[in-house]
XYZ file of C-alpha atoms in Angstrom:
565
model
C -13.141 -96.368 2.305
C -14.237 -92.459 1.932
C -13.456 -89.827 4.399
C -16.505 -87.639 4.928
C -15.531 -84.095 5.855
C -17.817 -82.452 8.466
C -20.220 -79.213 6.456
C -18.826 -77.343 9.632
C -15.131 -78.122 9.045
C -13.591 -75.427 7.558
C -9.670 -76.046 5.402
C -7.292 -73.235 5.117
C -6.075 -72.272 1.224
C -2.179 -71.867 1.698
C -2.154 -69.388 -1.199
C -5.070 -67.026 -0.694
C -4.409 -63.730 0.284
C -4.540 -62.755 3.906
C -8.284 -60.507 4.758
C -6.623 -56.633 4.868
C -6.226 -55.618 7.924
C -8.174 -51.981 7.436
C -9.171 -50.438 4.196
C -10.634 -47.198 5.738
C -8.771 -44.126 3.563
C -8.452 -41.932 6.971
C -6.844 -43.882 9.846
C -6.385 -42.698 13.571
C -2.880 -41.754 12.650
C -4.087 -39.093 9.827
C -6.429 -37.993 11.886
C -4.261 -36.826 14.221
C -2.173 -35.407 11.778
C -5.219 -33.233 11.022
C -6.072 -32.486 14.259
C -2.883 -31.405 15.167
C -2.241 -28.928 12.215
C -5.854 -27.601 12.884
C -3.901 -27.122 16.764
C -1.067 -25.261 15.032
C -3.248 -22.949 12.587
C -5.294 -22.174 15.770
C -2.232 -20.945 17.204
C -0.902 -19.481 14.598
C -3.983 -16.992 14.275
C -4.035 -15.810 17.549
C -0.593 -15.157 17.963
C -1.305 -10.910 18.483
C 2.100 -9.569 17.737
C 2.176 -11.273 14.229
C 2.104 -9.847 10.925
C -1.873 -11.713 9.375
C -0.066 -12.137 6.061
C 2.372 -14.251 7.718
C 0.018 -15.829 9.747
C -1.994 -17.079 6.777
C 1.509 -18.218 4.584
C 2.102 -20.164 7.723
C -1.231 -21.677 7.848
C -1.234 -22.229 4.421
C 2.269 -24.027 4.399
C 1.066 -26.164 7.569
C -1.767 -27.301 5.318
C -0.069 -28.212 2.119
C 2.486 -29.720 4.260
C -0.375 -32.061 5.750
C -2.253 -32.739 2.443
C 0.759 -33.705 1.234
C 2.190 -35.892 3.999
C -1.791 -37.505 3.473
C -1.448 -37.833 0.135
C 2.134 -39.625 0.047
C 0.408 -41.941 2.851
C -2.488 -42.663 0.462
C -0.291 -43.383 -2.208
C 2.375 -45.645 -0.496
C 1.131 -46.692 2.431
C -2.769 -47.350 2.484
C -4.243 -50.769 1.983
C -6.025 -49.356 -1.370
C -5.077 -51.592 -4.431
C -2.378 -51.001 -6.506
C -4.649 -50.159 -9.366
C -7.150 -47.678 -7.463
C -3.384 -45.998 -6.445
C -1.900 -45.918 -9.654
C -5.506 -43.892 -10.669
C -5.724 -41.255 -7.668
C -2.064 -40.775 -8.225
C -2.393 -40.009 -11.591
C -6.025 -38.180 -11.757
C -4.361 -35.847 -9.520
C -1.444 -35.002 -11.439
C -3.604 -34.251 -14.349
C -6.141 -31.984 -12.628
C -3.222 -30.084 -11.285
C -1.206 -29.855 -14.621
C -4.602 -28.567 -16.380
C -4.725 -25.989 -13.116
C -1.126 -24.577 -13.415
C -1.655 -24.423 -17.065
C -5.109 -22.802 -17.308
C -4.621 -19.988 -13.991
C -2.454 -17.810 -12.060
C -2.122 -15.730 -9.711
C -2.045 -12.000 -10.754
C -2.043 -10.511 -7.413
C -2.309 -10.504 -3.814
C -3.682 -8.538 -1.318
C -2.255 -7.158 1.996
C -3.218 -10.234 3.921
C -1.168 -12.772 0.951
C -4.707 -13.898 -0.545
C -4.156 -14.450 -4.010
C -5.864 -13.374 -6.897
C -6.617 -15.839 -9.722
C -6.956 -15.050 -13.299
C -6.762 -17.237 -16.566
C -3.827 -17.826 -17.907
C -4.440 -15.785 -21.070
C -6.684 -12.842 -19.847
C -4.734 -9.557 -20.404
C -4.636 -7.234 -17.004
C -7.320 -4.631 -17.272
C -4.640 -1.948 -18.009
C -3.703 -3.612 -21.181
C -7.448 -3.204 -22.564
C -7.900 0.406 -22.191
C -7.273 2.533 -25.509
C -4.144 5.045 -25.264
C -4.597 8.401 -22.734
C -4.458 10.546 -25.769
C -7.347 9.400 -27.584
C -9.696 10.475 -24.472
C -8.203 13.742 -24.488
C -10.548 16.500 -25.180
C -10.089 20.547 -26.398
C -9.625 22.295 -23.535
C -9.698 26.087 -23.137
C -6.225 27.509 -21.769
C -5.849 26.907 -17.911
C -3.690 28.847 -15.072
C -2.909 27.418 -12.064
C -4.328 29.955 -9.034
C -3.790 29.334 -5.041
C -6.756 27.891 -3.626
C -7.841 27.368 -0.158
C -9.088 24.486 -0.718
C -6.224 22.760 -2.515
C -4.992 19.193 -1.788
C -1.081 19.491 -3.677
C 0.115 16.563 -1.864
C 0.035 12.941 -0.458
C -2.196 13.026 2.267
C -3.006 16.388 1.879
C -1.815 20.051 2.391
C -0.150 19.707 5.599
C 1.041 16.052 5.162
C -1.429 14.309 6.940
C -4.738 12.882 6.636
C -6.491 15.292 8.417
C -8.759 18.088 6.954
C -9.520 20.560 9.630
C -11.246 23.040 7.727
C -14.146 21.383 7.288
C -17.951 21.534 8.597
C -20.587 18.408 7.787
C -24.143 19.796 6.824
C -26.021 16.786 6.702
C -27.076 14.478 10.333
C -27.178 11.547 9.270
C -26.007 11.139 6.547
C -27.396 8.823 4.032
C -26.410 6.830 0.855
C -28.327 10.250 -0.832
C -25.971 12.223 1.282
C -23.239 11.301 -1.082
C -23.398 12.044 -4.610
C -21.314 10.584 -7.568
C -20.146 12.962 -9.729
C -18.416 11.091 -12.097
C -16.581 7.715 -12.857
C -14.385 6.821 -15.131
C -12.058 4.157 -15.672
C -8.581 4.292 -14.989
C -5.020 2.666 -15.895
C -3.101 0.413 -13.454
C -1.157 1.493 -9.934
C -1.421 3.023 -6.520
C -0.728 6.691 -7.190
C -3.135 8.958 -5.550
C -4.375 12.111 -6.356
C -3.133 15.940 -5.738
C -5.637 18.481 -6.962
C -5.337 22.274 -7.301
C -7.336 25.305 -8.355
C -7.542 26.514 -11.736
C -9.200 29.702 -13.786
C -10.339 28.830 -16.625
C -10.516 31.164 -19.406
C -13.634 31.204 -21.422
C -14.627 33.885 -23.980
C -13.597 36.620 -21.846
C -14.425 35.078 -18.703
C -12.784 33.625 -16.074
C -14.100 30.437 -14.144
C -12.264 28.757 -11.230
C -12.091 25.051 -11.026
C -10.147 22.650 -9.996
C -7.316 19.983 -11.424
C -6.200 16.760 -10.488
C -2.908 14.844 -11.115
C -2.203 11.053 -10.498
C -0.242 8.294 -11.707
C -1.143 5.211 -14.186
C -0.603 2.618 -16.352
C -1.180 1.637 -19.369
C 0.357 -1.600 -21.501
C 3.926 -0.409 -21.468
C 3.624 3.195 -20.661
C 3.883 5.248 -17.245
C 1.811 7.979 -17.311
C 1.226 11.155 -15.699
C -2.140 12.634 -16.146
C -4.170 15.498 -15.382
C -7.908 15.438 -14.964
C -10.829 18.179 -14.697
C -12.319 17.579 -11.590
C -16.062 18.596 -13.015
C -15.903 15.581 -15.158
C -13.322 13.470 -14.862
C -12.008 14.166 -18.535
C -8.162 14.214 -19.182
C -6.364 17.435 -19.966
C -3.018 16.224 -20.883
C -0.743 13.609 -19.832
C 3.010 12.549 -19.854
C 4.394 9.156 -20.784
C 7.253 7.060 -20.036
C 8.505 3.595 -21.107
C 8.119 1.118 -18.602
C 5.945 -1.425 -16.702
C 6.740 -1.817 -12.866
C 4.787 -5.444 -12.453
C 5.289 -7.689 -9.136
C 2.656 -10.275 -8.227
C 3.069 -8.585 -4.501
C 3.408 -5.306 -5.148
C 1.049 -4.661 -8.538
C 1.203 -3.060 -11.575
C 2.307 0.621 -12.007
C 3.295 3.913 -10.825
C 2.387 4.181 -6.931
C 4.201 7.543 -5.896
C 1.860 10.800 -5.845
C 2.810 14.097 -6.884
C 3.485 16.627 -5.889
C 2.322 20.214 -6.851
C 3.367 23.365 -6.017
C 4.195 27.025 -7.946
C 2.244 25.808 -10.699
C 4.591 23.027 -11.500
C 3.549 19.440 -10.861
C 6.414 16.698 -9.463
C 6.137 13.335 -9.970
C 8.488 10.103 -9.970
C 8.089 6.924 -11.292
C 8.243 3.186 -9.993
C 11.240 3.177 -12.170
C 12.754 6.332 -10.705
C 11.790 8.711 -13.634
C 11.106 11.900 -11.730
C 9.862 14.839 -13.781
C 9.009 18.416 -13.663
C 6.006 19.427 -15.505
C 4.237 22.746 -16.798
C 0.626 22.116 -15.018
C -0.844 24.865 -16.942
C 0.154 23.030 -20.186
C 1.640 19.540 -19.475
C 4.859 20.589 -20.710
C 7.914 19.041 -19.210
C 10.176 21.371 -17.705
C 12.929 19.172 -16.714
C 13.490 15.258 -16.181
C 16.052 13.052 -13.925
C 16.346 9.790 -14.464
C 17.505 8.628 -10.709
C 18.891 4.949 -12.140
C 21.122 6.928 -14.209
C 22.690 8.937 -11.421
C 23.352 5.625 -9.330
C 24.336 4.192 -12.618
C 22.318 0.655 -11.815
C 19.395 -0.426 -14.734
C 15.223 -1.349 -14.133
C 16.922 -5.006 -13.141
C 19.190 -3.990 -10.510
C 16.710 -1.457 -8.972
C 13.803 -3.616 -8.611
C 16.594 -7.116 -6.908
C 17.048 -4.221 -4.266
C 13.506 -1.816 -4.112
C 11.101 -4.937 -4.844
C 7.807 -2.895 -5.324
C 8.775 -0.100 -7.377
C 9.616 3.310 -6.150
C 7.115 5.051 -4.139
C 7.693 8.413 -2.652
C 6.738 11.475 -3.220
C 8.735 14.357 -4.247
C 9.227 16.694 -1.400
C 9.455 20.387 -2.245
C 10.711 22.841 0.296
C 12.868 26.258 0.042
C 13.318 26.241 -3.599
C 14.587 22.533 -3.690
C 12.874 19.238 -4.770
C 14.221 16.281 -2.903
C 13.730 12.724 -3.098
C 15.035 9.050 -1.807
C 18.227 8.344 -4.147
C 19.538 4.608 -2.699
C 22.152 2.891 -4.814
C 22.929 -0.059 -6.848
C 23.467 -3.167 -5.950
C 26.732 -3.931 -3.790
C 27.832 0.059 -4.083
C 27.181 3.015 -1.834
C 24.036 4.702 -1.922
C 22.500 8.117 -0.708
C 19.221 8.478 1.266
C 18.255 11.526 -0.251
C 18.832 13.889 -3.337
C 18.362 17.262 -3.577
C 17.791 19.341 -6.899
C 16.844 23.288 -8.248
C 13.193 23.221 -8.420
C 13.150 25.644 -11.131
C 15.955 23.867 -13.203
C 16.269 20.377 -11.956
C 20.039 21.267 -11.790
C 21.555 18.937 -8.525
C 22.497 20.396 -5.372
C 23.255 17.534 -2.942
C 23.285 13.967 -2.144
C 23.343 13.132 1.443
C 23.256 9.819 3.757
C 23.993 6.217 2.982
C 20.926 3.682 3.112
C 18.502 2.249 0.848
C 15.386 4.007 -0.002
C 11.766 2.620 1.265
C 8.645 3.293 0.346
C 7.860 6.390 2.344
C 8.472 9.882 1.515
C 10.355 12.808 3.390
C 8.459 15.519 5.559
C 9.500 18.813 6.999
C 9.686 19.123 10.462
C 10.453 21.266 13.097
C 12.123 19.449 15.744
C 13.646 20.932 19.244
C 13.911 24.237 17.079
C 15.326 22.861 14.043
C 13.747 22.957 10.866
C 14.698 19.405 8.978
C 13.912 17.026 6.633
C 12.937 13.511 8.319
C 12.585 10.871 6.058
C 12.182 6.826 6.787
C 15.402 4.995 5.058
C 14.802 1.307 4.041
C 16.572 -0.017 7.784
C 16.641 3.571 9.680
C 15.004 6.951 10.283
C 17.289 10.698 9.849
C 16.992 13.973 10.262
C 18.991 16.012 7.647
C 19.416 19.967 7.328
C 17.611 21.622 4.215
C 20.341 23.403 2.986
C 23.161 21.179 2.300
C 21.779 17.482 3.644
C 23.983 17.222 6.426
C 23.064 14.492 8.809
C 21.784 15.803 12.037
C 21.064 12.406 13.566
C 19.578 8.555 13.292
C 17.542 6.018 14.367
C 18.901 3.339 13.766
C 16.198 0.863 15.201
C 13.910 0.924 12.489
C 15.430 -1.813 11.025
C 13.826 -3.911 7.537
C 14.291 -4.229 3.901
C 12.795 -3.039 0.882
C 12.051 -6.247 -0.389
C 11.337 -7.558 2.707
C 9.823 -5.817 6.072
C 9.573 -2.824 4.219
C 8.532 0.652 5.686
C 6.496 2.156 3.908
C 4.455 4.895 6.655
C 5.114 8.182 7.218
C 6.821 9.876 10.241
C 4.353 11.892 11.967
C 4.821 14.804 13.868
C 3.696 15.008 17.714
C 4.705 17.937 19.066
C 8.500 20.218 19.171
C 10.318 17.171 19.260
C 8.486 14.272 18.952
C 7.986 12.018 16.041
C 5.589 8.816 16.134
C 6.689 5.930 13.661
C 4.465 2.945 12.639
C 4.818 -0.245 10.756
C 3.868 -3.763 9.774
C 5.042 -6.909 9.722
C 4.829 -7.269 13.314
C 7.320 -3.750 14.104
C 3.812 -1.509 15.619
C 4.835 1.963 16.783
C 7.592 3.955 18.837
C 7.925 7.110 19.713
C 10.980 9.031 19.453
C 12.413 12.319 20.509
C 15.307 14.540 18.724
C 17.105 17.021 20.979
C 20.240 18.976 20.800
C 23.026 17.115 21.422
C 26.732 18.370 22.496
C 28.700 15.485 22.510
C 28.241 12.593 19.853
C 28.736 11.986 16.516
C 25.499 14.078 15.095
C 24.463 17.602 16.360
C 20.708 15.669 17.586
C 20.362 12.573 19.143
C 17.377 10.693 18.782
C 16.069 8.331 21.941
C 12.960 6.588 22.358
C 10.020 7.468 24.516
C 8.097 4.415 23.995
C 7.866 1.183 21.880
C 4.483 -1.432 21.319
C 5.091 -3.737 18.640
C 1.369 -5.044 19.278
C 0.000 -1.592 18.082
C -0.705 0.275 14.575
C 0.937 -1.973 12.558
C 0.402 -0.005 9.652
C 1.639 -2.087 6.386
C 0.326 -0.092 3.264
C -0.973 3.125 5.543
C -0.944 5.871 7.730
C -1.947 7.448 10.682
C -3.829 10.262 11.936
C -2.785 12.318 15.298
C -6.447 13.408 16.705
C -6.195 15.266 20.120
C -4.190 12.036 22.128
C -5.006 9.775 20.384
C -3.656 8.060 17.325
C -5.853 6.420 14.490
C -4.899 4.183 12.535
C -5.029 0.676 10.709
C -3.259 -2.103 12.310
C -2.870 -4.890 10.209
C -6.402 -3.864 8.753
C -8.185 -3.385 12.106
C -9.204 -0.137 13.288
C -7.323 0.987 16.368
C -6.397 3.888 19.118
C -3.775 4.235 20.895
C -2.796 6.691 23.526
C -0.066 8.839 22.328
C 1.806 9.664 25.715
C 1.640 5.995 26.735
C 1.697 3.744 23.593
C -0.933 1.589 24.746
C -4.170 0.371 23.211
C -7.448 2.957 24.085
C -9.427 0.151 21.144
C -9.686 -1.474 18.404
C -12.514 -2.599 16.317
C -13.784 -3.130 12.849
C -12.091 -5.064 9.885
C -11.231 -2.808 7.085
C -8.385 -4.897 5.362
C -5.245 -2.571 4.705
C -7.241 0.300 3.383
C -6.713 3.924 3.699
C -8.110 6.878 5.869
C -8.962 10.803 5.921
C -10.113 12.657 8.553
C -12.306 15.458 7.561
C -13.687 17.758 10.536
C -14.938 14.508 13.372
C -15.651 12.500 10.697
C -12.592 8.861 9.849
C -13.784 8.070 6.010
C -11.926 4.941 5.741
C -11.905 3.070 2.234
C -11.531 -0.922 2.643
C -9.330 -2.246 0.837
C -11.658 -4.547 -1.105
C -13.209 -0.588 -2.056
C -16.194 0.707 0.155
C -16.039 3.972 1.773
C -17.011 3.315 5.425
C -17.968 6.785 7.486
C -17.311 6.593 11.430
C -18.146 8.918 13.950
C -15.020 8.518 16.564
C -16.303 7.414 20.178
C -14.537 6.940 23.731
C -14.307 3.218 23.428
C -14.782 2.560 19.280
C -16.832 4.045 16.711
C -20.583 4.571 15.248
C -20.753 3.838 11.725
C -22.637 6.624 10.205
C -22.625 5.276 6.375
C -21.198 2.312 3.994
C -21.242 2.918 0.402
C -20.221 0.316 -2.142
C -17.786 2.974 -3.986
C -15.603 0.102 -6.067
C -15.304 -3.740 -5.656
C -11.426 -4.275 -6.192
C -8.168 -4.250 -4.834
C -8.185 -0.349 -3.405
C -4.439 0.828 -1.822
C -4.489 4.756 -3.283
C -5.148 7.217 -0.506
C -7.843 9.882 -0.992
C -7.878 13.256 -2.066
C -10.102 15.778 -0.769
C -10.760 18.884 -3.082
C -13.256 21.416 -1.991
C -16.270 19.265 -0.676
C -14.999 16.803 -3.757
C -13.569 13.146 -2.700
C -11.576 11.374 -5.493
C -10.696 8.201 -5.005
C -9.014 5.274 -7.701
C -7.872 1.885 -7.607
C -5.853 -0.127 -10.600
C -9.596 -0.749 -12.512
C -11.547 2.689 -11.774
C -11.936 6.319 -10.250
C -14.694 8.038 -8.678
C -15.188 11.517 -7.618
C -17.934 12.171 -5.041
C -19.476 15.309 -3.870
C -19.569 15.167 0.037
C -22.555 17.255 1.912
C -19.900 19.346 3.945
C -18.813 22.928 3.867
C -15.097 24.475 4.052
C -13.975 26.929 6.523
C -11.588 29.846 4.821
C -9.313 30.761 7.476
């Protein structure tokens, strides 16, 4: 007899495999994941007292770390098949192997985001023909003191304020400003210092004007001096060497410094030289590793971008940062002859940083002040004896570094700013009886939520300090440290005051022209004046503005006036 099986009766196969469970690629538990490090990165960037470039590594660690967690679980874990697996897994590691081999990254900006380049492409310093084949006849030059003179990182009095100044044109307009020239330019972050000239010319004598900066060129540091009518180079100095960090850049980034018609200048590889401006003629040369005794190697473990600051000259003497090498005893500064380079002291014990000594005259005292890589001294002019520290200015010069100047505020006041989360303080030097140090230095007020300058400086205008924190434009009151504003987004850029008018250049290049208010600023004019990675300060020379990047350099004729006093 058959069996008839009911149509609606249905048997179960004992070796078919069971219906998966889910097979979307995104389950509830990676989507929390993603919700949660969207919660952390949220967090993250509006944490105030943080440094943005840390902010974004962060962020940017927090979202590898979740990709990857994601893609492990897609790998190992998901109910894809073996086979579609064993594909993603392996597409992936190709497209990534064909990345890494095809681009990197060739630099950053202040905020950590990275420039990408192929692989083979040369760095645009490395394409330009040599200095001396743009070198043209010139007639024979003298150096002459000009009113008008910019000799110095951020200017003739050390700071980026031009006083002497009067604006013709209300508004202005992208006609206001006129480009006289550009030109392109070797690699690094040295600004310019311009001086007057006469010219001599069949008889005649013409005055015009000369400016000195800092480049780079394939494997060659160079020093070079430009005519400020067109641009053209009138000589230039060279030097072995290529200072190149992903973070820090290519080049030379430490201005010079002129004065007595002799121009100063020290490269990233401590090079510091002495030259003839009239003629380009080296006068003397240190080389500063050799006096510590430490090599390019050594100097760059310990001072990670390259030495920066500028020569200081004062009384007859040209002094600099010294540091040391590695595991020995250094000296914040060094002191030599400015006529004959011939050493006259070495005084202090820390690490150099990337700013540069000032004079100052503080409770009476006429000193150098100059920002160590972990402190802040005072030191007399004559012999470099210590009259007193600071020692809470703490950091590293590969790490935290300072690189702003000490500013000035009044008989004994000096304002300090930073990045990397440190803001500002305000100290004050007085006389000091008893102690270690004839001055003792105490603090007036701390904000580490303010002016966190990182590449830049500030400007002292009336009470109120300007400045860039941590690319934002900001005010702060100088007697009480706090906040008056802050507005705009101009990346870690630089500034110069000139009469009422903050020229700020981004730091992706535009010149940006703000009229100071009460609670922010009117933006009087934007010009597109370069389209790359801009961290040189400006230079101001008669009613001429010269600015330069690592690609380019511009000179612009601004509708103002100067004042002779």
């Amino acid at each position: 007899m058959t069996e008839v099986t009911s149509p609606n009766t249905t048997e179960t196969d004992p070796i078919a495999e069971p219906a998966p469970v889910g097979t979307s690629i995104l389950p509830a538990s990676s989507k929390k994941l993603f919700i949660l490090s969207a919660i952390i990165i949220t967090i993250l960037r509006i944490a105030e007292p943080m440094d943005r470039a840390m902010t974004n590594t962060l962020s940017a660690m927090v979202a590898i770390l979740t990709f990857a967690l994601y893609f492990a679980w897609l790998l190992f874990r998901s109910h894809l098949s073996i086979a579609t697996r064993k594909r993603i897994g392996l597409t992936s590691c190709i497209i990534l192997a064909i990345a890494a081999s095809m681009f990197k990254i060739t630099a950053v900006d202040g905020f950590l985001i990275p420039t990408i380049r192929l692989r083979w492409s040369a760095a645009p310093d490395q394409s330009l023909t040599s200095i001396n084949d743009e070198i043209l006849a010139r007639d024979t030059i003298s150096t002459t003191e000009g009113h008008f003179d910019f000799p110095k990182f951020l200017g003739p009095k050390g700071q980026p304020f031009i006083t002497d100044a009067v604006w013709n044109e209300d508004p202005l307009t992208p006609e206001s400003i006129r480009q006289q020239w550009r030109r392109p330019i070797g690699a690094g972050w040295s600004a310019y210092s311009a001086v007057s000239v006469e010219a001599k010319q069949e008889g005649s004598k013409s005055v015009s004007g000369i400016a000195i900066t800092m480049q780079q060129r394939d494997n060659q540091e160079i020093t070079t001096a430009v005519d400020i009518e067109s641009g053209a180079p009138i000589w230039a100095i060279t030097n072995q060497g290529r200072h190149e960090t992903v973070l820090g850049g290519i080049g030379p980034r430490s201005t010079p410094t002129i004065q007595n018609g002799k121009a100063y200048t020290l490269g990233a590889f401590g090079i510091l030289n002495c030259i003839e401006v009239s003629t380009g003629d080296v006068i003397w040369t240190h080389d500063l590793l050799a006096l510590i005794g430490s090599s390019a190697e050594e100097d760059a473990s310990m001072i990670s971008w390259g030495r920066s600051s500028s020569p200081l000259v004062v009384d007859n003497l040209i002094i600099v940062p010294l540091g040391g090498k590695p595991g020995k005893p250094s000296h914040s500064l060094i002191a030599f002859d400015s006529e004959t380079g011939k050493e006259k002291w070495r005084a202090g014990d820390r690490q150099v940083s990337y700013s540069s000594p000032i004079v100052a005259t503080l409770d009476g005292k006429r000193q150098i002040v100059i920002v160590t890589e972990n402190n802040v001294e005072g030191h007399d002019i004559e012999d470099g004896a210590l009259l007193w520290q600071y020692n809470d200015w703490t950091g590293f010069s590969n790490s935290r570094a300072s690189t702003s100047q000490p500013v000035p505020i009044n008989e004994t006041d000096i304002l300090l700013t930073k990045g990397y989360g440190y803001g500002a303080a305000r100290i004050k030097i007085t006389r000091s009886a008893e102690g270690k140090f004839p001055f003792v230095a105490t603090e007036v007020w701390t904000n580490p939520t303010v002016l966190k300058t990182k590449y830049t400086n500030v400007v002292l205008v009336g009470s109120e300090i300007i400045g860039l924190s941590d690319g934002v434009l900001q005010s702060v009151d100088v007697e009480t440290g706090e906040s008056n504003w802050k507005k705009g987004r101009f990346g870690h850029g630089q500034i110069l005051m000139v009469a009422d008018v903050l020229i700020v250049q981004n730091e992706n290049g535009p010149l940006h022209f703000l009229k100071l208010q009460e609670r922010g600023f009117q933006e009087l004019l934007e010009i597109d004046a370069m389209s790359d990675l801009s961290w040189a300060n400006l230079c101001l020379f008669e009613n001429q503005l010269l600015i330069r990047n690592s690609v380019e350099t511009v000179c612009y004729q601004l509708p103002l006036s100067r004042i002779s006093h």
